[in-house]
C-alpha positions as a printed NumPy array, in Angstrom:
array([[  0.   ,   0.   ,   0.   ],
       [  1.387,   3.645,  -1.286],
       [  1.912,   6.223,   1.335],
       [ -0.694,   8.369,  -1.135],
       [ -3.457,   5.297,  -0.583],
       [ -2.862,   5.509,   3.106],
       [ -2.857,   9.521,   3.227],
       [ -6.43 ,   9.372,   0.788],
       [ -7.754,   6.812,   3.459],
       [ -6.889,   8.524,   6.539],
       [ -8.195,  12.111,   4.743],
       [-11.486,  10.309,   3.859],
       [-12.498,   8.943,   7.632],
       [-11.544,  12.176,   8.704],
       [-13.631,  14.061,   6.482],
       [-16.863,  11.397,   6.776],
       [-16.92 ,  10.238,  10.472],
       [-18.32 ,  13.301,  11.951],
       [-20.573,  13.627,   8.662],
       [-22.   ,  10.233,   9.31 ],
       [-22.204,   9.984,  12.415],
       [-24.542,  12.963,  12.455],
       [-26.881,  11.608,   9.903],
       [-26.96 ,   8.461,  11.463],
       [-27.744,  10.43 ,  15.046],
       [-30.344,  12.715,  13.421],
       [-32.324,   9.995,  12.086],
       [-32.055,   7.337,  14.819],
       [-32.796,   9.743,  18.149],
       [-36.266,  10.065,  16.469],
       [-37.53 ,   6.518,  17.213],
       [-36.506,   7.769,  20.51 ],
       [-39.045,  11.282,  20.492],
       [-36.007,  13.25 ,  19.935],
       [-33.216,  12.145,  22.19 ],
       [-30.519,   9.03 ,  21.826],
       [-32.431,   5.96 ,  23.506],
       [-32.691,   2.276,  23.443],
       [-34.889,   2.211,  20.184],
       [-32.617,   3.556,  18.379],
       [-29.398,   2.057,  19.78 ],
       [-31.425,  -1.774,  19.151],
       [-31.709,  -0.354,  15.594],
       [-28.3  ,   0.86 ,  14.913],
       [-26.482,  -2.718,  16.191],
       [-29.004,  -4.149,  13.783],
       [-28.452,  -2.797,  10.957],
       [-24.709,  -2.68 ,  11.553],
       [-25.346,  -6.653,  12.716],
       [-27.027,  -7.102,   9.454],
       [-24.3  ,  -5.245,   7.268],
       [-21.884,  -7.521,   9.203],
       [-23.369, -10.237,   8.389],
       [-24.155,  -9.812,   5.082],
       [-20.719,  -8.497,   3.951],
       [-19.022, -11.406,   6.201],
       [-20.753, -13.843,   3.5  ],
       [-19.152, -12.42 ,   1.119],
       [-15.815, -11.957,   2.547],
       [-12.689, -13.921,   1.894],
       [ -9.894, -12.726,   4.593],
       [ -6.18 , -13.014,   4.139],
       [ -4.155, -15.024,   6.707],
       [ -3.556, -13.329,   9.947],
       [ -0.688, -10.755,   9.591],
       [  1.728,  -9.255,  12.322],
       [ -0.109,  -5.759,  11.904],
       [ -3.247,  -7.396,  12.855],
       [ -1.784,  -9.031,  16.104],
       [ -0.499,  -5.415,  16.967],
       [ -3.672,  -3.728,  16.379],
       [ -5.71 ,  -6.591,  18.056],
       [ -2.637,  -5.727,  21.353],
       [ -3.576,  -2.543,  21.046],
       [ -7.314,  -2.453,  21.435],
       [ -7.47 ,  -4.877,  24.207],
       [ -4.757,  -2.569,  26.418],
       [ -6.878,   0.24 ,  25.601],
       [-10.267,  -1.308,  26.69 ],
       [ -8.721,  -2.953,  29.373],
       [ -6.917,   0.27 ,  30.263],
       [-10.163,   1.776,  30.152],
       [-11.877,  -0.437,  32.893],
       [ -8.814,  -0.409,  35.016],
       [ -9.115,   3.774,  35.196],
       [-12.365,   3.3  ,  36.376],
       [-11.476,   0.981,  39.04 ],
       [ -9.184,   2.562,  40.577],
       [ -9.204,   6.658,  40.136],
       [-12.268,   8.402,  41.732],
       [-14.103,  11.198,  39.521],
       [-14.336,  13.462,  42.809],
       [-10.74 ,  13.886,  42.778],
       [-10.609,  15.23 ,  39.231],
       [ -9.851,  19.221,  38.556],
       [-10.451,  19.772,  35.013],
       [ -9.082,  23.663,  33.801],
       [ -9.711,  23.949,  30.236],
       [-12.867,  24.98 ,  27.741],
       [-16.158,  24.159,  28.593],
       [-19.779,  25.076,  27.364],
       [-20.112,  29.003,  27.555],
       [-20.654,  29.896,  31.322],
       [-23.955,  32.294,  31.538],
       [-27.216,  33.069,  32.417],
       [-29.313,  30.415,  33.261],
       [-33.054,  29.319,  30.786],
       [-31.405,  30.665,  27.477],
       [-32.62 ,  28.537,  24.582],
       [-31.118,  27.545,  21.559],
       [-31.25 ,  25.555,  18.932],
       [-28.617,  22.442,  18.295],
       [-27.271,  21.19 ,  14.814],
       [-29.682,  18.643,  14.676],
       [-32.608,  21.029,  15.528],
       [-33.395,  20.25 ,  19.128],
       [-33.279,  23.047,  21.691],
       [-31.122,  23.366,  24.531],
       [-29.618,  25.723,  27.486],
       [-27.194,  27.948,  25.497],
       [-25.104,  28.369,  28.916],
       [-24.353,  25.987,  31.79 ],
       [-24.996,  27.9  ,  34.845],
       [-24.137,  27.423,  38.648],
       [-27.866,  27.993,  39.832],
       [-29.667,  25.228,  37.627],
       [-27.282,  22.812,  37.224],
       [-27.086,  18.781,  37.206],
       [-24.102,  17.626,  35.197],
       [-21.487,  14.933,  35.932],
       [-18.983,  17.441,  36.884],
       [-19.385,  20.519,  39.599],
       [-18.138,  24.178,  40.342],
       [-16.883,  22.916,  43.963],
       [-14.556,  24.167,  45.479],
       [-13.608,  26.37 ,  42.611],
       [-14.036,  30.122,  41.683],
       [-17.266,  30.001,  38.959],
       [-16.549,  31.833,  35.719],
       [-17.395,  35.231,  34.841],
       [-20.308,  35.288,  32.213],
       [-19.483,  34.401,  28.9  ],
       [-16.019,  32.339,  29.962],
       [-15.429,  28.993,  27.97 ],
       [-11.976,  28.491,  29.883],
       [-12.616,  27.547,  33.456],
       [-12.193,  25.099,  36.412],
       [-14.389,  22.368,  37.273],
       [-14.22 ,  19.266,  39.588],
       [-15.312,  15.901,  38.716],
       [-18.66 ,  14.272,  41.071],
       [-18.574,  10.949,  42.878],
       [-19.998,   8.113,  41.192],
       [-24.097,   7.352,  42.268],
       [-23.4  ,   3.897,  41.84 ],
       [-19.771,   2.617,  42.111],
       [-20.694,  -0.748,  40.888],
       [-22.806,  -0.061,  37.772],
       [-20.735,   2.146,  36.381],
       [-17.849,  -0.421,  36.923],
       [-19.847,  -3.085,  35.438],
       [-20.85 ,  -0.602,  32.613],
       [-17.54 ,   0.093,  31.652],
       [-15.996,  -3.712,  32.24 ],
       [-19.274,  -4.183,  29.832],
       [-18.244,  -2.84 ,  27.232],
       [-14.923,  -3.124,  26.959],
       [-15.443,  -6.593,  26.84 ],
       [-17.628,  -5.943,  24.163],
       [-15.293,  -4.127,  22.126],
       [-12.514,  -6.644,  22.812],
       [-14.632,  -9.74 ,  21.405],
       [-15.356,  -7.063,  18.457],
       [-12.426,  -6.056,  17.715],
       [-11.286, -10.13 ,  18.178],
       [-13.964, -11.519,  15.949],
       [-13.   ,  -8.592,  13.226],
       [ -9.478,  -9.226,  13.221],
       [ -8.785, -12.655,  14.761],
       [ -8.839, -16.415,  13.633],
       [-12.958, -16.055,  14.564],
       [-13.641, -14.329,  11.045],
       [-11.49 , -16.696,   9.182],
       [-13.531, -19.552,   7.821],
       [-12.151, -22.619,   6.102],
       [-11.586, -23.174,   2.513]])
């Protein structure tokens, strides 16, 4: 493969993923009345389950190569990295100095790419996010650089067993796409 295949690749996932993956969000979060739900995420692993499928039917894969035993290394130390962090770090601990969503007044609608309203600005007052202004000075009105502090988990274990979940899930992925699972005899 020519560096000029690879750079073409690389420019087109770059160039579609966000493209797509708005579509795809746009259309599925209606069989949910607007927001991302279980409808639509039983929908999208069908579909991508059928596409799978279908294209696996179809497939004949090479022989297993040493780039596909480092990628396959790879993703399982980064899902397993994943589920480790949450073990063992606690969110409550976390100071996170860097841009956010516009600090402001609180109740100010607006509209969203995909046509759904929201708060423009997060605000101290009304406010029920995974992270907090404890502890730390709010922003001024109209900041986008400021300090927050991470919140304790509500539920230690689900979120452990969430995240163990799917990382697991990605790992058997991930092994079934690029391991011995997909190869099927001549």
């Amino acid at each position: 493969m020519s560096g000029k295949t690879i750079a073409k690749g690389l420019a087109l996932v770059c160039g579609l993923s966000t493209l797509l993956m708005m579509l795809q969000l746009n259309v599925l979060q209606q069989l949910d009345g607007g927001v991302p739900g279980p409808i639509g995420l039983v929908t999208v692993i069908a579909l991508y389950g059928l596409l799978i499928w279908r294209g696996s039917k179809h497939a004949n894969p090479a022989e297993p190569r040493r780039a596909d035993r480092i990628l396959h290394a790879a993703v399982v130390l980064y899902f397993t990295s994943l589920a480790v962090i949450m073990a063992t770090f606690t969110p409550e601990t976390h100071v996170s100095t860097s841009m956010h969503q516009t600090y402001g007044q609180c109740h100010v609608e607006a509209t969203d790419i995909t046509g759904h309203t929201r708060w423009l600005y997060v605000c101290a007052e009304d406010f029920d996010e995974d992270y907090s202004f404890d502890g730390v000075k709010l922003p001024n009105d109209g900041d986008e650089w400021y300090t927050v502090t991470g919140r304790p988990h509500t539920s230690y274990p689900k979120w452990l067993a969430g995240v163990s979940g799917l990382g697991l899930a990605g790992i058997a992925l991930y092994s079934f796409l690029l391991g011995p699972l997909r190869r099927r005899r001549r």
